[in-house]
Amino acid sequence: MRRKHCAISLLWLLLFVSFCLVGLISAGRRTAIKASAASDAPIQLPKVYDDANLLTHEEEQRLEELCARYGKKGKADLVIVTTDGSTGIDCEVYLENMYDELGFGYNQKFGDTVMIIVDMGTREVCIEGYGLAETRVRQSRSDYIRENITPMLSAGRYYDAFCLFTELAAKCMRLRGSLNPDSLLLSPIVQLFVSLAVAAAVVGSMAYHSKGHMTVGSQTYLNRANSNMLAQQDDYIRTTTTRTKRPSSSDSGGGGGHSSGGGTSSGGHSHSTSRGSF
Amino acid sequence: MVIHYKCPRCGADMAWDSVHGMLSCESCGHQMRAEDYQTTSHEPEASFGEYASKLQNDLQEYHCQNCGAVLLTDRETAATTCSFCGAGVVLADRLSGTDAPVFVLPFSISKEEAMAAFKKWCKNGMLTPKGFMTANRVKNITGIYVPFWLYDVGGIAEADATATRVRTYTRGDYIYTETSYYHVYRRMRIQYEKIPADASEKMNDAMMDKLEPYHYQDLIPFSLPYLAGFLAERNSYSAEEVFDRARRRAAAYMDQQLRDSISGYSSVTYNTKRTDPACQKAHYTLLPVWMVCYDYKQSEHIFAMNGQTGKIVGTPPLSKGKIAAWFAGISGGLFAAMQLVTLLMGGVFL
């Protein structure tokens, strides 16, 4: 009886310790963020450049605050740009020029930055990531951000789109590895289900193996001396061939053509890109 | 006719010793092989006429030669121990003539070894309750020779099928799927040797099946001395009555072998499949089983152990507390671990 109680208490203790650990680490990180935010006081560049006048003055203010807040969380400068396309410059190049000119960066000049531009002239949206953001916000992740805000842009809800951008960009910056922030593997509910299912399978197999089972098969009682193949035929009849057209590699991801990849600004700063129409 | 196996040196009752493979006397330690024993048959209790009428009754009345007590047995018991003086007796008339078994597989595991093996098995389970693991409430452990019919079954197995081989390749803008059809025919002669089926009414068939396999190289021609000191049962069913079980098993095995003989194809569709096992021979055999009756929480659990290989079959009780603890432990630990990894990856957005 005592041994069973000891084992159960040990298991509960293990669980309790793991949860305490989680809590401590998260608390530690929160204080680290606060500390760094206090000591870091770089030249505060404005983050919202609304040249196409899509936002009201109050919305611009609020977006500045959001950029500051989520920028701290994601440890990257978040920059929002809108243009009406009158300059004629390609939106991707436009962002590159801004970066080279103004030198955004959370940790240093020309540092980690996530930039978004909405070009009302060509109706294109482009997201670029510099520094650490080049790895943390690239390919499927930047496509993920862009695809989530494109419906809002198409509906004309620019403010909401930019709010969502700041939130998602910060999430992507924090997440290591290559999973998207909305990946099922990270969801606590899915993890709970998986752990319950695995535990059920393990306990089930233990219960199944506790009793005895048949251990003989079709070969156990075979009298090999008296068993043999009498007749065997494998006759070819015919062949039928069908073909299907291969799905072309250039299929659309989300409304119109898009491309992602990377590039380098004229100032020599490399970045990741994701652009598409809305 | 009651037979006692008396030691020629001291006159005490001898019993079959599985450790040495001989009849051995507990009092003086004398050992002798079963073949060397000369059965001194005692006078039949009654004349032939009375003897025949006694066979009609369900309860046969025999008398222990040592103490004179009545040996109460039922119709199937062929060997037992006297409940008063403990002498091992063999009821020879039930196992002689046309009722005689052909083979017997002597016990390889002695009573002490069986108890030790059972105790070890009880400890092994991860879900067995604590009280069960100490295995000190064994109500009784009995060595029984269980009657089996060992069937030599076989016949012709035939299968006619259409099989396909599929090959895919890409050329240009198209994916080609090439399916080749084959007509497959197999005809095999398959013979199985000594498929066991238990012939005793009292023994649970499923449990007896799970005790297999027995190693038949130790099978020897039947003779009575091997039974001394153990319980033995006579068959309740004839070879024809039990054959259906063996036939079904043989048919399933033949089916499996037919399937295994057709290989290298992506898919096989059977047009006809014929398996027709027939019984060539049936050997009436006594196989050794240790029956353990365990008293746990006012309910009896019965376990059977193969008397030659030691394989134990039975349903042990499962401790609900242990199941809950394992479940909570594994799921909790796994969940905590996954959350920890997520946290380290930065996925927990605080």
Short mmCIF file of N, CA and C in Angstrom, two decimals, chain B residues 48-173:
data_model
loop_
_atom_site.label_atom_id
_atom_site.label_comp_id
_atom_site.label_asym_id
_atom_site.label_seq_id
_atom_site.Cartn_x
_atom_site.Cartn_y
_atom_site.Cartn_z
N PHE B 48 -17.17 -59.83 -12.93
CA PHE B 48 -17.31 -59.07 -14.16
C PHE B 48 -18.71 -58.50 -14.31
N GLY B 49 -19.71 -59.24 -13.90
CA GLY B 49 -21.09 -58.78 -14.05
C GLY B 49 -21.36 -57.53 -13.23
N GLU B 50 -20.94 -57.56 -11.98
CA GLU B 50 -21.14 -56.38 -11.13
C GLU B 50 -20.35 -55.21 -11.65
N TYR B 51 -19.16 -55.51 -12.13
CA TYR B 51 -18.27 -54.48 -12.66
C TYR B 51 -18.94 -53.75 -13.83
N ALA B 52 -19.60 -54.54 -14.70
CA ALA B 52 -20.25 -53.94 -15.87
C ALA B 52 -21.38 -53.04 -15.43
N SER B 53 -22.15 -53.50 -14.42
CA SER B 53 -23.29 -52.68 -14.00
C SER B 53 -22.80 -51.41 -13.32
N LYS B 54 -21.65 -51.49 -12.66
CA LYS B 54 -21.12 -50.29 -12.01
C LYS B 54 -20.81 -49.21 -13.04
N LEU B 55 -20.40 -49.63 -14.23
CA LEU B 55 -20.04 -48.67 -15.27
C LEU B 55 -21.22 -47.81 -15.69
N GLN B 56 -22.43 -48.29 -15.41
CA GLN B 56 -23.59 -47.51 -15.80
C GLN B 56 -23.73 -46.27 -14.93
N ASN B 57 -23.29 -46.36 -13.71
CA ASN B 57 -23.52 -45.24 -12.80
C ASN B 57 -22.62 -44.07 -13.11
N ASP B 58 -23.04 -42.89 -12.71
CA ASP B 58 -22.22 -41.70 -12.89
C ASP B 58 -21.09 -41.68 -11.87
N LEU B 59 -21.40 -42.00 -10.65
CA LEU B 59 -20.38 -41.98 -9.62
C LEU B 59 -19.84 -43.39 -9.44
N GLN B 60 -18.58 -43.52 -9.73
CA GLN B 60 -17.95 -44.83 -9.59
C GLN B 60 -17.41 -44.98 -8.19
N GLU B 61 -17.54 -46.13 -7.63
CA GLU B 61 -17.03 -46.33 -6.29
C GLU B 61 -15.78 -47.19 -6.33
N TYR B 62 -14.70 -46.56 -5.95
CA TYR B 62 -13.46 -47.30 -5.82
C TYR B 62 -12.99 -47.17 -4.38
N HIS B 63 -12.08 -48.07 -3.98
CA HIS B 63 -11.57 -48.00 -2.62
C HIS B 63 -10.07 -47.83 -2.64
N CYS B 64 -9.59 -46.95 -1.77
CA CYS B 64 -8.16 -46.77 -1.64
C CYS B 64 -7.56 -48.01 -1.00
N GLN B 65 -6.48 -48.53 -1.56
CA GLN B 65 -5.90 -49.75 -1.01
C GLN B 65 -5.18 -49.50 0.31
N ASN B 66 -4.74 -48.25 0.52
CA ASN B 66 -4.00 -47.97 1.77
C ASN B 66 -4.92 -47.89 2.96
N CYS B 67 -5.91 -47.03 2.86
CA CYS B 67 -6.72 -46.75 4.04
C CYS B 67 -8.14 -47.26 3.92
N GLY B 68 -8.50 -47.76 2.75
CA GLY B 68 -9.82 -48.34 2.59
C GLY B 68 -10.92 -47.31 2.36
N ALA B 69 -10.57 -46.05 2.30
CA ALA B 69 -11.59 -45.03 2.11
C ALA B 69 -12.16 -45.13 0.70
N VAL B 70 -13.37 -44.65 0.59
CA VAL B 70 -14.01 -44.65 -0.73
C VAL B 70 -13.44 -43.50 -1.56
N LEU B 71 -13.03 -43.83 -2.77
CA LEU B 71 -12.55 -42.77 -3.66
C LEU B 71 -13.74 -42.28 -4.47
N LEU B 72 -14.19 -41.10 -4.11
CA LEU B 72 -15.34 -40.56 -4.84
C LEU B 72 -14.83 -39.82 -6.07
N THR B 73 -15.18 -40.36 -7.21
CA THR B 73 -14.74 -39.69 -8.43
C THR B 73 -15.94 -39.57 -9.35
N ASP B 74 -15.83 -38.76 -10.35
CA ASP B 74 -16.91 -38.75 -11.35
C ASP B 74 -16.47 -39.58 -12.53
N ARG B 75 -17.29 -39.62 -13.55
CA ARG B 75 -17.06 -40.59 -14.61
C ARG B 75 -15.75 -40.37 -15.34
N GLU B 76 -15.28 -39.12 -15.35
CA GLU B 76 -14.12 -38.82 -16.19
C GLU B 76 -12.79 -38.96 -15.47
N THR B 77 -12.81 -39.03 -14.17
CA THR B 77 -11.53 -39.06 -13.48
C THR B 77 -10.82 -40.38 -13.73
N ALA B 78 -9.55 -40.28 -14.09
CA ALA B 78 -8.79 -41.50 -14.36
C ALA B 78 -7.67 -41.70 -13.35
N ALA B 79 -7.26 -40.64 -12.69
CA ALA B 79 -6.24 -40.77 -11.64
C ALA B 79 -6.50 -39.67 -10.64
N THR B 80 -6.27 -39.96 -9.38
CA THR B 80 -6.53 -38.94 -8.38
C THR B 80 -5.71 -39.27 -7.14
N THR B 81 -5.91 -38.47 -6.09
CA THR B 81 -5.27 -38.80 -4.81
C THR B 81 -6.37 -39.03 -3.79
N CYS B 82 -6.13 -39.96 -2.90
CA CYS B 82 -7.11 -40.27 -1.88
C CYS B 82 -7.25 -39.06 -0.96
N SER B 83 -8.47 -38.64 -0.71
CA SER B 83 -8.65 -37.42 0.08
C SER B 83 -8.34 -37.63 1.56
N PHE B 84 -8.21 -38.91 1.95
CA PHE B 84 -7.93 -39.17 3.36
C PHE B 84 -6.44 -39.35 3.62
N CYS B 85 -5.82 -40.24 2.84
CA CYS B 85 -4.42 -40.52 3.14
C CYS B 85 -3.47 -39.92 2.12
N GLY B 86 -4.01 -39.32 1.08
CA GLY B 86 -3.15 -38.64 0.12
C GLY B 86 -2.39 -39.54 -0.83
N ALA B 87 -2.69 -40.81 -0.82
CA ALA B 87 -1.98 -41.72 -1.72
C ALA B 87 -2.41 -41.46 -3.15
N GLY B 88 -1.44 -41.53 -4.07
CA GLY B 88 -1.78 -41.36 -5.48
C GLY B 88 -2.33 -42.66 -6.02
N VAL B 89 -3.47 -42.61 -6.64
CA VAL B 89 -4.08 -43.83 -7.20
C VAL B 89 -4.40 -43.62 -8.66
N VAL B 90 -4.29 -44.70 -9.38
CA VAL B 90 -4.62 -44.67 -10.80
C VAL B 90 -5.75 -45.64 -11.04
N LEU B 91 -6.79 -45.18 -11.67
CA LEU B 91 -7.94 -46.05 -11.95
C LEU B 91 -7.72 -46.67 -13.32
N ALA B 92 -7.05 -47.83 -13.28
CA ALA B 92 -6.51 -48.37 -14.52
C ALA B 92 -7.57 -48.77 -15.51
N ASP B 93 -8.74 -49.21 -15.03
CA ASP B 93 -9.72 -49.71 -15.97
C ASP B 93 -10.28 -48.61 -16.86
N ARG B 94 -10.15 -47.38 -16.42
CA ARG B 94 -10.67 -46.29 -17.24
C ARG B 94 -9.71 -45.89 -18.34
N LEU B 95 -8.50 -46.39 -18.22
CA LEU B 95 -7.51 -46.01 -19.22
C LEU B 95 -6.93 -47.23 -19.90
N SER B 96 -7.71 -48.27 -19.98
CA SER B 96 -7.16 -49.48 -20.59
C SER B 96 -8.04 -49.91 -21.74
N GLY B 97 -7.50 -50.78 -22.54
CA GLY B 97 -8.24 -51.32 -23.67
C GLY B 97 -8.54 -50.24 -24.69
N THR B 98 -9.78 -50.15 -25.08
CA THR B 98 -10.11 -49.16 -26.11
C THR B 98 -10.06 -47.75 -25.58
N ASP B 99 -10.12 -47.60 -24.26
CA ASP B 99 -10.06 -46.26 -23.69
C ASP B 99 -8.64 -45.79 -23.45
N ALA B 100 -7.68 -46.60 -23.80
CA ALA B 100 -6.31 -46.24 -23.45
C ALA B 100 -5.81 -45.12 -24.33
N PRO B 101 -5.15 -44.13 -23.71
CA PRO B 101 -4.53 -43.08 -24.53
C PRO B 101 -3.35 -43.66 -25.31
N VAL B 102 -3.04 -43.00 -26.41
CA VAL B 102 -1.92 -43.44 -27.23
C VAL B 102 -0.61 -42.84 -26.75
N PHE B 103 -0.68 -41.54 -26.42
CA PHE B 103 0.53 -40.84 -25.99
C PHE B 103 0.30 -40.17 -24.66
N VAL B 104 1.41 -39.87 -24.01
CA VAL B 104 1.34 -39.02 -22.83
C VAL B 104 2.56 -38.11 -22.84
N LEU B 105 2.38 -36.90 -22.39
CA LEU B 105 3.50 -35.97 -22.28
C LEU B 105 3.75 -35.78 -20.79
N PRO B 106 4.82 -36.35 -20.25
CA PRO B 106 4.99 -36.26 -18.81
C PRO B 106 5.27 -34.83 -18.37
N PHE B 107 4.99 -34.55 -17.10
CA PHE B 107 5.26 -33.23 -16.54
C PHE B 107 6.76 -32.97 -16.53
N SER B 108 7.16 -31.77 -17.01
CA SER B 108 8.57 -31.38 -16.89
C SER B 108 8.77 -30.44 -15.73
N ILE B 109 7.68 -29.91 -15.22
CA ILE B 109 7.77 -28.89 -14.17
C ILE B 109 7.18 -29.46 -12.90
N SER B 110 7.96 -29.43 -11.84
CA SER B 110 7.47 -29.98 -10.58
C SER B 110 6.58 -28.97 -9.89
N LYS B 111 5.95 -29.42 -8.80
CA LYS B 111 5.01 -28.55 -8.11
C LYS B 111 5.70 -27.31 -7.56
N GLU B 112 6.90 -27.49 -7.00
CA GLU B 112 7.62 -26.34 -6.44
C GLU B 112 7.97 -25.34 -7.54
N GLU B 113 8.45 -25.89 -8.66
CA GLU B 113 8.82 -25.00 -9.77
C GLU B 113 7.59 -24.26 -10.28
N ALA B 114 6.44 -24.97 -10.31
CA ALA B 114 5.23 -24.33 -10.79
C ALA B 114 4.82 -23.18 -9.88
N MET B 115 4.89 -23.42 -8.57
CA MET B 115 4.54 -22.36 -7.61
C MET B 115 5.46 -21.16 -7.78
N ALA B 116 6.77 -21.45 -7.91
CA ALA B 116 7.74 -20.35 -8.05
C ALA B 116 7.47 -19.56 -9.32
N ALA B 117 7.21 -20.30 -10.42
CA ALA B 117 6.98 -19.62 -11.70
C ALA B 117 5.71 -18.77 -11.62
N PHE B 118 4.69 -19.31 -10.95
CA PHE B 118 3.44 -18.55 -10.82
C PHE B 118 3.65 -17.29 -10.01
N LYS B 119 4.40 -17.40 -8.91
CA LYS B 119 4.66 -16.23 -8.08
C LYS B 119 5.40 -15.16 -8.89
N LYS B 120 6.35 -15.62 -9.70
CA LYS B 120 7.13 -14.68 -10.52
C LYS B 120 6.22 -13.99 -11.53
N TRP B 121 5.31 -14.76 -12.11
CA TRP B 121 4.40 -14.20 -13.11
C TRP B 121 3.48 -13.16 -12.48
N CYS B 122 3.06 -13.45 -11.23
CA CYS B 122 2.19 -12.50 -10.56
C CYS B 122 2.89 -11.16 -10.35
N LYS B 123 4.19 -11.21 -10.06
CA LYS B 123 4.91 -9.97 -9.77
C LYS B 123 5.11 -9.14 -11.03
N ASN B 124 5.10 -9.80 -12.20
CA ASN B 124 5.53 -9.11 -13.41
C ASN B 124 4.58 -8.06 -13.92
N GLY B 125 3.31 -8.24 -13.69
CA GLY B 125 2.33 -7.35 -14.30
C GLY B 125 2.48 -5.92 -13.80
N MET B 126 2.32 -4.98 -14.72
CA MET B 126 2.43 -3.58 -14.31
C MET B 126 1.12 -3.05 -13.78
N LEU B 127 0.04 -3.78 -14.07
CA LEU B 127 -1.26 -3.29 -13.63
C LEU B 127 -1.85 -4.19 -12.55
N THR B 128 -1.08 -5.18 -12.06
CA THR B 128 -1.68 -6.08 -11.08
C THR B 128 -1.72 -5.40 -9.73
N PRO B 129 -2.81 -5.61 -8.98
CA PRO B 129 -2.92 -4.98 -7.68
C PRO B 129 -1.85 -5.48 -6.72
N LYS B 130 -1.54 -4.65 -5.74
CA LYS B 130 -0.46 -4.97 -4.81
C LYS B 130 -0.73 -6.28 -4.10
N GLY B 131 -1.97 -6.46 -3.67
CA GLY B 131 -2.29 -7.65 -2.89
C GLY B 131 -2.10 -8.93 -3.70
N PHE B 132 -2.31 -8.84 -4.99
CA PHE B 132 -2.19 -10.02 -5.84
C PHE B 132 -0.74 -10.39 -6.05
N MET B 133 0.13 -9.40 -6.03
CA MET B 133 1.52 -9.66 -6.42
C MET B 133 2.24 -10.54 -5.42
N THR B 134 1.79 -10.54 -4.19
CA THR B 134 2.51 -11.37 -3.21
C THR B 134 2.19 -12.84 -3.40
N ALA B 135 1.10 -13.14 -4.10
CA ALA B 135 0.76 -14.52 -4.49
C ALA B 135 0.81 -15.48 -3.33
N ASN B 136 0.35 -15.06 -2.17
CA ASN B 136 0.38 -15.98 -1.04
C ASN B 136 -1.00 -16.48 -0.68
N ARG B 137 -1.93 -16.31 -1.60
CA ARG B 137 -3.26 -16.81 -1.32
C ARG B 137 -3.65 -17.84 -2.37
N VAL B 138 -2.66 -18.64 -2.74
CA VAL B 138 -2.97 -19.70 -3.69
C VAL B 138 -3.83 -20.73 -2.99
N LYS B 139 -5.03 -20.89 -3.48
CA LYS B 139 -5.94 -21.80 -2.80
C LYS B 139 -5.47 -23.23 -3.00
N ASN B 140 -5.28 -23.61 -4.23
CA ASN B 140 -4.65 -24.90 -4.47
C ASN B 140 -4.01 -24.90 -5.86
N ILE B 141 -3.01 -25.74 -5.96
CA ILE B 141 -2.33 -25.89 -7.25
C ILE B 141 -2.32 -27.38 -7.55
N THR B 142 -2.90 -27.73 -8.69
CA THR B 142 -3.12 -29.15 -8.99
C THR B 142 -2.51 -29.50 -10.32
N GLY B 143 -1.84 -30.61 -10.36
CA GLY B 143 -1.30 -31.09 -11.63
C GLY B 143 -2.31 -32.03 -12.25
N ILE B 144 -2.75 -31.70 -13.45
CA ILE B 144 -3.76 -32.53 -14.11
C ILE B 144 -3.26 -32.97 -15.47
N TYR B 145 -3.49 -34.20 -15.79
CA TYR B 145 -3.31 -34.65 -17.17
C TYR B 145 -4.64 -34.46 -17.88
N VAL B 146 -4.66 -33.51 -18.82
CA VAL B 146 -5.91 -33.20 -19.51
C VAL B 146 -5.97 -34.01 -20.80
N PRO B 147 -7.08 -34.66 -21.08
CA PRO B 147 -7.17 -35.44 -22.32
C PRO B 147 -7.33 -34.55 -23.53
N PHE B 148 -6.55 -34.84 -24.56
CA PHE B 148 -6.63 -34.09 -25.81
C PHE B 148 -6.75 -35.06 -26.96
N TRP B 149 -7.38 -34.61 -28.02
CA TRP B 149 -7.28 -35.33 -29.27
C TRP B 149 -6.28 -34.58 -30.13
N LEU B 150 -5.23 -35.27 -30.57
CA LEU B 150 -4.26 -34.65 -31.47
C LEU B 150 -4.57 -35.13 -32.87
N TYR B 151 -4.96 -34.21 -33.73
CA TYR B 151 -5.41 -34.59 -35.07
C TYR B 151 -4.33 -34.39 -36.11
N ASP B 152 -4.17 -35.39 -36.95
CA ASP B 152 -3.39 -35.20 -38.18
C ASP B 152 -4.41 -34.84 -39.24
N VAL B 153 -4.36 -33.57 -39.66
CA VAL B 153 -5.37 -33.08 -40.60
C VAL B 153 -4.68 -32.61 -41.85
N GLY B 154 -5.35 -32.77 -42.96
CA GLY B 154 -4.75 -32.22 -44.17
C GLY B 154 -5.65 -32.39 -45.36
N GLY B 155 -5.17 -31.91 -46.47
CA GLY B 155 -5.97 -32.05 -47.69
C GLY B 155 -5.40 -31.17 -48.77
N ILE B 156 -6.21 -31.00 -49.80
CA ILE B 156 -5.79 -30.19 -50.93
C ILE B 156 -6.36 -28.79 -50.75
N ALA B 157 -5.53 -27.79 -50.98
CA ALA B 157 -5.99 -26.40 -50.93
C ALA B 157 -5.80 -25.81 -52.32
N GLU B 158 -6.83 -25.15 -52.79
CA GLU B 158 -6.83 -24.66 -54.17
C GLU B 158 -7.28 -23.22 -54.18
N ALA B 159 -6.64 -22.38 -55.00
CA ALA B 159 -7.09 -20.99 -55.10
C ALA B 159 -6.94 -20.53 -56.53
N ASP B 160 -7.96 -19.81 -56.99
CA ASP B 160 -7.95 -19.24 -58.33
C ASP B 160 -8.21 -17.75 -58.17
N ALA B 161 -7.29 -16.93 -58.66
CA ALA B 161 -7.41 -15.49 -58.38
C ALA B 161 -6.93 -14.66 -59.55
N THR B 162 -7.34 -13.41 -59.53
CA THR B 162 -6.84 -12.43 -60.50
C THR B 162 -6.01 -11.43 -59.73
N ALA B 163 -4.77 -11.26 -60.16
CA ALA B 163 -3.86 -10.37 -59.42
C ALA B 163 -3.39 -9.26 -60.34
N THR B 164 -3.02 -8.15 -59.75
CA THR B 164 -2.56 -7.01 -60.55
C THR B 164 -1.21 -6.55 -60.06
N ARG B 165 -0.47 -6.01 -61.02
CA ARG B 165 0.78 -5.33 -60.69
C ARG B 165 0.65 -3.93 -61.23
N VAL B 166 0.89 -2.94 -60.40
CA VAL B 166 0.67 -1.55 -60.80
C VAL B 166 2.00 -0.84 -60.87
N ARG B 167 2.16 -0.10 -61.94
CA ARG B 167 3.41 0.66 -62.11
C ARG B 167 3.02 2.07 -62.51
N THR B 168 3.60 3.06 -61.86
CA THR B 168 3.31 4.45 -62.26
C THR B 168 4.60 5.12 -62.67
N TYR B 169 4.48 5.95 -63.71
CA TYR B 169 5.64 6.74 -64.13
C TYR B 169 5.14 8.05 -64.73
N THR B 170 6.03 9.01 -64.75
CA THR B 170 5.67 10.33 -65.26
C THR B 170 6.42 10.59 -66.53
N ARG B 171 5.67 11.02 -67.54
CA ARG B 171 6.31 11.37 -68.80
C ARG B 171 5.70 12.66 -69.27
N GLY B 172 6.50 13.69 -69.40
CA GLY B 172 5.98 14.96 -69.85
C GLY B 172 5.01 15.53 -68.84
N ASP B 173 3.81 15.87 -69.31
CA ASP B 173 2.83 16.50 -68.44
C ASP B 173 1.85 15.50 -67.85
#
